[in-house]
Coordinates of N, CA and C in Angstrom, one line a residue:
M1 N -137.2 36.8 72.9 CA -136.0 37.5 73.4 C -136.4 38.4 74.5
I2 N -135.6 38.3 75.6 CA -135.9 39.1 76.8 C -135.2 40.5 76.6
Q3 N -136.0 41.5 76.8 CA -135.5 42.9 76.5 C -134.9 43.5 77.8
N4 N -135.4 43.2 78.9 CA -134.9 43.7 80.2 C -133.6 43.1 80.6
P5 N -132.5 43.8 80.6 CA -131.2 43.3 81.0 C -131.2 42.6 82.3
A6 N -131.9 43.1 83.3 CA -132.0 42.5 84.6 C -132.6 41.1 84.6
Y7 N -133.7 41.0 83.8 CA -134.4 39.7 83.7 C -133.5 38.7 82.9
Q8 N -132.8 39.3 81.9 CA -131.9 38.4 81.1 C -130.8 37.8 82.0
Q9 N -130.2 38.6 82.9 CA -129.2 38.2 83.8 C -129.7 37.2 84.8
M10 N -131.0 37.5 85.2 CA -131.6 36.6 86.2 C -131.8 35.2 85.6
V11 N -132.2 35.1 84.3 CA -132.4 33.9 83.6 C -131.1 33.1 83.5
L12 N -130.1 33.9 83.0 CA -128.7 33.3 82.9 C -128.2 32.7 84.2
D13 N -128.4 33.5 85.3 CA -127.9 33.0 86.6 C -128.7 31.7 87.0
T14 N -130.0 31.7 86.6 CA -130.8 30.5 86.9 C -130.2 29.3 86.1
F15 N -129.9 29.5 84.9 CA -129.4 28.4 84.0 C -128.0 27.9 84.6
C16 N -127.2 28.8 85.1 CA -125.9 28.5 85.6 C -126.1 27.6 86.9
T17 N -127.1 28.0 87.7 CA -127.4 27.2 88.9 C -127.9 25.8 88.5
A18 N -128.7 25.8 87.4 CA -129.2 24.5 87.0 C -128.1 23.6 86.4
L19 N -127.1 24.2 85.9 CA -125.9 23.4 85.4 C -125.2 22.7 86.5
E20 N -125.5 23.0 87.8 CA -124.9 22.4 88.9 C -125.9 21.4 89.6
D21 N -127.0 21.2 89.0 CA -128.1 20.4 89.6 C -127.6 18.9 89.7
A22 N -128.2 18.2 90.7 CA -127.8 16.8 90.9 C -128.3 15.9 89.7
S23 N -129.3 16.4 89.0 CA -129.8 15.5 88.0 C -129.2 15.8 86.6
P24 N -128.6 14.8 85.9 CA -128.0 15.0 84.6 C -129.0 15.5 83.6
A25 N -130.3 15.1 83.7 CA -131.3 15.6 82.8 C -131.5 17.1 82.9
V26 N -131.5 17.6 84.1 CA -131.7 19.0 84.4 C -130.4 19.8 83.9
R27 N -129.2 19.3 84.1 CA -128.0 19.9 83.7 C -128.0 20.0 82.1
A28 N -128.4 18.9 81.5 CA -128.4 18.8 80.0 C -129.4 19.8 79.5
K29 N -130.6 19.9 80.1 CA -131.6 20.9 79.6 C -131.1 22.3 79.8
A30 N -130.4 22.5 80.9 CA -129.8 23.9 81.2 C -128.8 24.3 80.1
A31 N -127.9 23.3 79.7 CA -126.9 23.6 78.7 C -127.6 23.9 77.4
E32 N -128.6 23.1 77.0 CA -129.4 23.4 75.8 C -130.0 24.8 75.8
A33 N -130.5 25.2 77.0 CA -131.2 26.5 77.1 C -130.1 27.6 77.0
V34 N -129.0 27.4 77.5 CA -127.9 28.4 77.4 C -127.6 28.7 76.0
G35 N -127.5 27.6 75.2 CA -127.2 27.7 73.8 C -128.2 28.5 73.0
K36 N -129.5 28.4 73.5 CA -130.6 29.1 72.8 C -130.5 30.7 73.0
I37 N -129.8 31.1 74.0 CA -129.6 32.5 74.2 C -129.0 33.2 73.1
G38 N -128.0 32.5 72.5 CA -127.4 32.9 71.2 C -126.3 34.0 71.4
D39 N -125.8 34.1 72.5 CA -124.7 35.1 72.8 C -123.4 34.4 73.0
V40 N -122.4 34.6 72.1 CA -121.1 33.9 72.2 C -120.4 34.3 73.4
A41 N -120.8 35.3 74.1 CA -120.1 35.7 75.3 C -120.3 34.7 76.4
I42 N -121.3 33.9 76.3 CA -121.6 32.9 77.3 C -121.0 31.5 77.0
A43 N -120.3 31.5 75.9 CA -119.6 30.2 75.5 C -118.7 29.6 76.6
P44 N -118.0 30.4 77.3 CA -117.2 29.8 78.4 C -117.9 29.0 79.4
I45 N -119.2 29.3 79.6 CA -120.0 28.6 80.5 C -120.2 27.1 80.0
L46 N -120.4 27.1 78.7 CA -120.7 25.8 78.0 C -119.4 25.0 77.9
V47 N -118.2 25.7 77.7 CA -117.0 25.0 77.6 C -116.7 24.3 79.0
K48 N -117.0 25.0 80.1 CA -116.8 24.4 81.4 C -117.6 23.1 81.5
T49 N -118.8 23.1 80.9 CA -119.7 22.0 81.0 C -119.2 20.8 80.2
L50 N -118.3 21.0 79.3 CA -117.8 19.9 78.5 C -117.1 18.8 79.4
K51 N -116.8 19.2 80.6 CA -116.1 18.2 81.6 C -117.1 17.6 82.5
D52 N -118.4 17.8 82.3 CA -119.4 17.1 83.1 C -119.2 15.6 83.1
T53 N -119.6 15.0 84.2 CA -119.5 13.5 84.3 C -120.5 12.8 83.4
S54 N -121.6 13.5 83.0 CA -122.6 12.8 82.3 C -122.4 13.0 80.8
P55 N -122.4 11.9 80.0 CA -122.3 12.1 78.5 C -123.5 12.9 78.0
E56 N -124.7 12.7 78.6 CA -125.9 13.5 78.1 C -125.6 15.0 78.2
V57 N -125.0 15.4 79.3 CA -124.8 16.8 79.6 C -123.7 17.3 78.6
R58 N -122.7 16.5 78.4 CA -121.6 16.9 77.5 C -122.1 17.1 76.1
R59 N -123.0 16.2 75.7 CA -123.6 16.3 74.3 C -124.4 17.6 74.2
S60 N -125.2 17.9 75.2 CA -126.0 19.1 75.2 C -125.1 20.4 75.1
A61 N -124.0 20.4 75.8 CA -123.1 21.5 75.8 C -122.4 21.7 74.4
I62 N -122.1 20.5 73.9 CA -121.4 20.6 72.5 C -122.4 21.1 71.5
Q63 N -123.6 20.6 71.5 CA -124.7 21.0 70.6 C -124.9 22.5 70.7
A64 N -124.9 23.0 72.0 CA -125.2 24.4 72.2 C -124.0 25.2 71.7
L65 N -122.8 24.8 71.8 CA -121.6 25.5 71.2 C -121.7 25.5 69.7
G66 N -122.2 24.5 69.1 CA -122.5 24.5 67.7 C -123.5 25.5 67.3
Q67 N -124.5 25.7 68.1 CA -125.6 26.7 67.8 C -125.0 28.1 67.9
L68 N -124.1 28.3 68.8 CA -123.5 29.6 69.0 C -122.5 30.0 67.8
K69 N -122.0 28.9 67.1 CA -121.1 29.1 66.0 C -119.9 29.9 66.4
D70 N -119.4 29.6 67.6 CA -118.2 30.4 68.1 C -116.9 29.7 67.8
E71 N -116.1 30.3 66.9 CA -114.9 29.6 66.5 C -113.9 29.5 67.6
A72 N -114.0 30.3 68.6 CA -113.1 30.2 69.8 C -113.3 28.9 70.5
S73 N -114.4 28.3 70.3 CA -114.7 27.0 71.1 C -114.1 25.8 70.3
I74 N -113.6 26.0 69.1 CA -113.1 24.8 68.3 C -112.0 24.0 69.0
P75 N -111.0 24.6 69.7 CA -110.0 23.8 70.4 C -110.6 23.0 71.5
H76 N -111.6 23.5 72.1 CA -112.3 22.7 73.2 C -113.1 21.5 72.6
L77 N -113.7 21.8 71.4 CA -114.5 20.7 70.7 C -113.5 19.7 70.2
L78 N -112.3 20.1 69.8 CA -111.3 19.2 69.3 C -110.9 18.2 70.5
A79 N -110.8 18.7 71.7 CA -110.5 17.9 72.8 C -111.7 16.9 73.1
A80 N -112.9 17.5 73.0 CA -114.1 16.6 73.2 C -114.2 15.5 72.1
G81 N -113.5 15.7 71.0 CA -113.5 14.7 70.0 C -112.8 13.4 70.4
Q82 N -112.1 13.5 71.5 CA -111.5 12.3 72.1 C -112.3 11.6 73.1
D83 N -113.6 12.1 73.3 CA -114.4 11.5 74.4 C -114.7 10.0 74.1
S84 N -114.9 9.3 75.2 CA -115.1 7.8 75.1 C -116.5 7.5 74.7
D85 N -117.4 8.5 74.7 CA -118.8 8.2 74.3 C -119.0 8.5 72.8
N86 N -119.5 7.5 72.1 CA -119.7 7.7 70.7 C -120.6 8.8 70.3
F87 N -121.7 9.0 71.1 CA -122.7 10.1 70.8 C -122.1 11.4 71.1
V88 N -121.2 11.5 72.0 CA -120.5 12.8 72.3 C -119.6 13.2 71.1
R89 N -118.8 12.2 70.6 CA -118.0 12.5 69.5 C -118.8 12.8 68.2
Q90 N -119.9 12.2 68.1 CA -120.8 12.5 66.9 C -121.3 13.9 67.0
S91 N -121.7 14.3 68.3 CA -122.1 15.7 68.5 C -121.0 16.7 68.2
V92 N -119.8 16.3 68.5 CA -118.6 17.2 68.2 C -118.6 17.4 66.6
A93 N -118.7 16.4 65.9 CA -118.7 16.5 64.4 C -119.8 17.4 63.9
E94 N -121.0 17.2 64.5 CA -122.1 18.0 64.1 C -121.9 19.5 64.4
A95 N -121.4 19.7 65.6 CA -121.2 21.1 66.1 C -120.2 21.8 65.2
L96 N -119.1 21.1 64.9 CA -118.1 21.7 64.0 C -118.6 22.0 62.6
G97 N -119.5 21.2 62.1 CA -120.2 21.4 60.9 C -121.1 22.7 61.0
N98 N -121.7 22.9 62.1 CA -122.6 24.1 62.3 C -121.7 25.3 62.3
I99 N -120.5 25.2 63.0 CA -119.6 26.4 63.0 C -119.1 26.7 61.6
S100 N -118.9 25.7 60.8 CA -118.5 25.8 59.4 C -117.3 26.7 59.2
S101 N -116.3 26.5 59.9 CA -115.1 27.2 59.8 C -113.9 26.3 59.3
D102 N -113.0 26.9 58.5 CA -111.9 26.1 58.1 C -111.1 25.7 59.2
A103 N -111.2 26.4 60.3 CA -110.4 26.0 61.5 C -110.9 24.7 62.1
A104 N -112.1 24.2 61.7 CA -112.6 23.0 62.2 C -112.2 21.8 61.4
I105 N -111.5 22.0 60.3 CA -111.2 20.9 59.4 C -110.3 19.9 60.0
E106 N -109.3 20.4 60.7 CA -108.3 19.5 61.3 C -108.9 18.5 62.2
A107 N -109.9 19.0 63.0 CA -110.6 18.1 64.0 C -111.4 17.1 63.2
L108 N -112.1 17.5 62.2 CA -113.0 16.7 61.4 C -112.2 15.6 60.6
L109 N -111.0 15.9 60.2 CA -110.2 14.9 59.5 C -109.8 13.8 60.4
K110 N -109.7 14.1 61.7 CA -109.5 13.0 62.6 C -110.7 12.2 62.9
L111 N -111.9 12.9 62.9 CA -113.1 12.2 63.2 C -113.6 11.3 62.1
V112 N -113.2 11.6 60.8 CA -113.6 10.7 59.7 C -112.9 9.3 59.8
E113 N -111.9 9.2 60.7 CA -111.2 7.9 60.9 C -111.7 7.3 62.2
D114 N -112.8 7.8 62.8 CA -113.3 7.3 64.1 C -113.8 5.8 63.9
A115 N -113.7 5.0 64.9 CA -114.1 3.6 64.9 C -115.6 3.5 64.7
N116 N -116.4 4.5 65.1 CA -117.8 4.5 65.1 C -118.4 5.1 63.8
Y117 N -119.2 4.3 63.1 CA -119.6 4.8 61.7 C -120.5 6.1 61.8
D118 N -121.3 6.2 62.9 CA -122.1 7.4 63.0 C -121.2 8.7 63.1
V119 N -120.1 8.5 63.8 CA -119.2 9.7 64.0 C -118.6 10.0 62.6
R120 N -118.2 8.9 61.9 CA -117.6 9.1 60.5 C -118.6 9.8 59.6
K121 N -119.8 9.4 59.7 CA -120.8 9.9 58.8 C -121.0 11.4 59.1
S122 N -121.2 11.8 60.4 CA -121.4 13.1 60.8 C -120.2 14.0 60.4
A123 N -119.0 13.4 60.5 CA -117.8 14.2 60.1 C -117.8 14.5 58.6
A124 N -118.2 13.5 57.8 CA -118.3 13.7 56.4 C -119.3 14.8 56.1
D125 N -120.5 14.7 56.7 CA -121.5 15.7 56.5 C -121.0 17.1 56.9
A126 N -120.2 17.2 57.9 CA -119.7 18.5 58.4 C -118.7 19.0 57.4
L127 N -117.8 18.2 56.8 CA -116.9 18.6 55.8 C -117.6 19.1 54.6
G128 N -118.7 18.4 54.2 CA -119.5 18.9 53.1 C -120.0 20.3 53.3
K129 N -120.4 20.6 54.6 CA -121.0 21.9 54.9 C -119.9 23.0 54.7
I130 N -118.7 22.6 55.2 CA -117.6 23.6 55.1 C -117.1 23.8 53.7
G131 N -117.1 22.7 52.9 CA -116.8 22.9 51.5 C -115.4 23.2 51.1
S132 N -114.4 22.8 51.9 CA -113.0 23.0 51.6 C -112.4 21.9 50.8
E133 N -111.6 22.2 49.8 CA -111.0 21.1 49.0 C -109.9 20.4 49.8
V134 N -109.5 20.9 51.0 CA -108.6 20.3 51.8 C -109.1 18.9 52.3
A135 N -110.4 18.7 52.3 CA -111.0 17.5 52.8 C -111.2 16.4 51.7
I136 N -110.9 16.8 50.5 CA -111.2 15.8 49.4 C -110.5 14.5 49.5
S137 N -109.2 14.5 49.9 CA -108.4 13.3 50.0 C -109.1 12.3 51.0
A138 N -109.5 12.9 52.2 CA -110.1 12.1 53.2 C -111.4 11.5 52.8
L139 N -112.2 12.4 52.1 CA -113.5 12.0 51.6 C -113.4 10.9 50.5
L140 N -112.4 11.0 49.7 CA -112.2 10.0 48.7 C -112.0 8.6 49.3
K141 N -111.3 8.6 50.4 CA -111.1 7.3 51.1 C -112.4 6.8 51.8
L142 N -113.2 7.8 52.2 CA -114.4 7.5 53.0 C -115.4 6.9 52.1
V143 N -115.4 7.1 50.8 CA -116.4 6.5 49.9 C -116.2 5.0 49.7
E144 N -115.1 4.5 50.3 CA -114.8 3.1 50.3 C -115.2 2.5 51.6
D145 N -115.8 3.3 52.5 CA -116.1 2.8 53.8 C -117.1 1.6 53.8
S146 N -116.9 0.7 54.8 CA -117.8 -0.5 54.9 C -119.2 -0.2 55.1
N147 N -119.5 1.0 55.7 CA -120.9 1.4 56.0 C -121.5 2.2 54.9
S148 N -122.7 1.8 54.4 CA -123.3 2.5 53.3 C -123.7 4.0 53.6
A149 N -124.1 4.2 54.9 CA -124.5 5.6 55.3 C -123.3 6.5 55.2
V150 N -122.1 6.0 55.6 CA -120.9 6.8 55.5 C -120.5 7.1 54.1
R151 N -120.6 6.0 53.2 CA -120.3 6.2 51.8 C -121.3 7.3 51.2
W152 N -122.5 7.2 51.6 CA -123.5 8.2 51.0 C -123.1 9.6 51.4
S153 N -122.7 9.8 52.7 CA -122.4 11.2 53.2 C -121.1 11.6 52.5
A154 N -120.1 10.7 52.3 CA -118.9 11.1 51.6 C -119.1 11.5 50.2
A155 N -120.0 10.8 49.5 CA -120.3 11.2 48.1 C -121.0 12.5 48.1
D156 N -121.9 12.7 49.0 CA -122.7 13.9 49.0 C -121.8 15.1 49.3
A157 N -120.8 14.9 50.2 CA -119.9 16.0 50.6 C -119.0 16.3 49.4
L158 N -118.5 15.3 48.7 CA -117.7 15.6 47.5 C -118.5 16.4 46.5
G159 N -119.7 16.1 46.3 CA -120.5 16.9 45.4 C -120.7 18.3 45.8
K160 N -120.8 18.6 47.1 CA -121.0 19.9 47.7 C -119.7 20.7 47.5
I161 N -118.5 20.0 47.7 CA -117.3 20.7 47.5 C -117.0 21.1 46.1
G162 N -117.5 20.2 45.2 CA -117.5 20.6 43.8 C -116.1 20.4 43.0
S163 N -115.3 19.6 43.5 CA -114.0 19.4 42.8 C -114.1 18.3 41.8
E164 N -113.6 18.5 40.6 CA -113.6 17.4 39.6 C -112.7 16.3 39.9
A165 N -111.8 16.5 40.9 CA -111.0 15.3 41.3 C -111.8 14.2 41.9
A166 N -113.0 14.5 42.2 CA -113.9 13.4 42.8 C -114.6 12.6 41.7
I167 N -114.5 13.1 40.5 CA -115.3 12.4 39.4 C -115.0 10.9 39.3
P168 N -113.7 10.5 39.2 CA -113.5 9.0 39.0 C -114.1 8.2 40.1
V169 N -114.0 8.7 41.4 CA -114.6 7.9 42.5 C -116.1 7.9 42.4
L170 N -116.7 9.0 42.1 CA -118.2 9.1 42.0 C -118.7 8.2 40.8
L171 N -117.9 8.1 39.7 CA -118.3 7.2 38.6 C -118.3 5.8 39.0
K172 N -117.3 5.4 39.9 CA -117.3 4.1 40.5 C -118.5 3.8 41.3
L173 N -118.9 4.8 42.1 CA -120.0 4.6 43.0 C -121.4 4.5 42.3
V174 N -121.5 4.9 41.1 CA -122.8 4.7 40.4 C -123.0 3.2 40.1
E175 N -122.0 2.4 40.3 CA -122.1 0.9 40.2 C -122.3 0.2 41.5
D176 N -122.4 1.0 42.6 CA -122.6 0.4 43.9 C -123.9 -0.4 44.0
P177 N -123.8 -1.5 44.7 CA -125.0 -2.3 44.8 C -126.1 -1.7 45.7
D178 N -125.8 -0.7 46.5 CA -126.8 0.0 47.3 C -127.4 1.2 46.5
A179 N -128.7 1.1 46.3 CA -129.4 2.1 45.5 C -129.2 3.5 46.0
E180 N -129.1 3.7 47.3 CA -129.0 5.0 47.9 C -127.6 5.6 47.6
I181 N -126.6 4.7 47.5 CA -125.3 5.2 47.1 C -125.3 5.6 45.6
R182 N -125.9 4.9 44.8 CA -126.0 5.2 43.3 C -126.7 6.6 43.2
Q183 N -127.8 6.8 44.0 CA -128.5 8.0 44.0 C -127.6 9.2 44.4
A184 N -126.9 9.0 45.5 CA -126.0 10.0 46.0 C -125.0 10.4 45.0
S185 N -124.5 9.4 44.3 CA -123.4 9.6 43.3 C -124.0 10.5 42.2
A186 N -125.2 10.1 41.7 CA -125.8 10.9 40.7 C -126.0 12.4 41.1
I187 N -126.5 12.6 42.3 CA -126.7 13.9 42.8 C -125.4 14.7 42.8
A188 N -124.3 14.0 43.3 CA -123.0 14.7 43.4 C -122.5 15.0 42.1
L189 N -122.6 14.1 41.1 CA -122.1 14.3 39.8 C -122.8 15.5 39.1
G190 N -124.1 15.6 39.4 CA -124.9 16.7 38.9 C -124.4 18.0 39.4
K191 N -124.0 18.1 40.6 CA -123.5 19.3 41.3 C -122.2 19.7 40.6
L192 N -121.4 18.8 40.2 CA -120.1 19.1 39.6 C -120.3 19.8 38.2
G193 N -121.4 19.4 37.5 CA -121.7 20.1 36.3 C -120.8 19.9 35.1
N194 N -120.0 18.8 35.1 CA -119.1 18.4 34.0 C -119.9 17.7 32.9
E195 N -119.9 18.2 31.7 CA -120.7 17.6 30.6 C -120.2 16.2 30.2
N196 N -119.0 15.9 30.6 CA -118.4 14.6 30.2 C -119.1 13.5 31.0
I197 N -119.8 13.8 32.0 CA -120.5 12.7 32.8 C -121.9 12.5 32.3
I198 N -122.3 13.2 31.3 CA -123.7 13.1 30.7 C -124.0 11.6 30.3
P199 N -123.1 10.9 29.6 CA -123.5 9.6 29.2 C -123.7 8.7 30.4
V200 N -123.0 8.9 31.5 CA -123.2 8.1 32.7 C -124.6 8.3 33.3
L201 N -124.9 9.6 33.4 CA -126.2 10.0 33.9 C -127.4 9.4 33.1
I202 N -127.2 9.4 31.8 CA -128.2 8.9 30.9 C -128.3 7.4 31.1
R203 N -127.2 6.7 31.3 CA -127.2 5.3 31.6 C -128.0 5.0 32.9
L204 N -127.9 5.9 33.8 CA -128.6 5.7 35.1 C -130.1 5.7 35.0
L205 N -130.6 6.3 33.9 CA -132.0 6.3 33.6 C -132.6 4.9 33.4
E206 N -131.7 3.9 33.3 CA -132.1 2.5 33.1 C -131.9 1.8 34.4
D207 N -131.6 2.5 35.5 CA -131.4 1.8 36.8 C -132.7 1.2 37.3
S208 N -132.6 0.1 38.0 CA -133.8 -0.6 38.5 C -134.6 0.2 39.6
N209 N -133.9 1.2 40.2 CA -134.5 2.0 41.3 C -135.0 3.3 40.8
A210 N -136.3 3.6 41.1 CA -136.9 4.8 40.6 C -136.3 6.1 41.1
Q211 N -135.8 6.0 42.4 CA -135.2 7.2 43.0 C -133.9 7.5 42.3
V212 N -133.2 6.5 41.9 CA -131.9 6.7 41.2 C -132.2 7.3 39.9
R213 N -133.2 6.8 39.2 CA -133.5 7.4 37.9 C -134.0 8.8 38.0
E214 N -134.8 9.1 39.1 CA -135.2 10.5 39.3 C -134.0 11.4 39.6
S215 N -133.1 11.0 40.4 CA -131.9 11.8 40.7 C -131.0 12.0 39.4
A216 N -131.0 11.0 38.6 CA -130.2 11.1 37.3 C -130.8 12.2 36.4
V217 N -132.1 12.2 36.3 CA -132.8 13.2 35.6 C -132.5 14.6 36.1
D218 N -132.6 14.7 37.4 CA -132.3 16.0 38.1 C -130.9 16.4 37.9
A219 N -130.0 15.5 37.9 CA -128.6 15.8 37.7 C -128.3 16.2 36.3
L220 N -129.0 15.6 35.3 CA -128.8 16.0 33.9 C -129.3 17.5 33.8
G221 N -130.4 17.8 34.5 CA -130.9 19.1 34.4 C -129.9 20.1 34.9
S222 N -129.2 19.8 36.0 CA -128.2 20.6 36.6 C -127.0 20.9 35.6
V223 N -126.6 19.8 35.0 CA -125.5 19.9 34.0 C -125.9 20.7 32.8
A224 N -127.1 20.6 32.4 CA -127.6 21.3 31.2 C -127.8 22.8 31.4
Q225 N -127.8 23.3 32.7 CA -128.0 24.7 32.9 C -126.9 25.5 32.4

């Protein structure tokens, strides 16, 4: 951390100049560096960079805004969620998760319907971080996603939110052919702590996958507490 205000301003001015560099790689690195300063007062600089012509630079600016955890930047991130670049939209979901504000939920509920599975997965992860029951309906749909990584994140998010409304869907997922999904379901059920799911967790101890059995034991321990 720079203690001298004059030097701090000098560095910030240098980063601002670098954000105008001809090289996208330099501009991206400058956006990343601005985020590391950690002062929400500089968020407008990053918001301006969201309109950069390079997807790489836009991603760096979005990630930096996520680091700053500035709720005032959420409307700008919402607009960036319409970006044509898949990785940019994924970064938006991740940044909104880092901000972890209920104000971000509206944008994330749109991103869970994105055509790109990485974006949907990151949106589910972000909703799990925020932990609002408002997201339950969307996540219940997402556990039926065609992509196993998305289903895993949706199940994990439901467990983090902790609503018993998710139990029927999670019980269905313990029969999923993908071992990672069965494992995620066991972990999520354990977080809910409902003793009525104990027989299901015991049955998972007979699963062919060792990691599923291990998670079932761990989940039983959580329920027993």
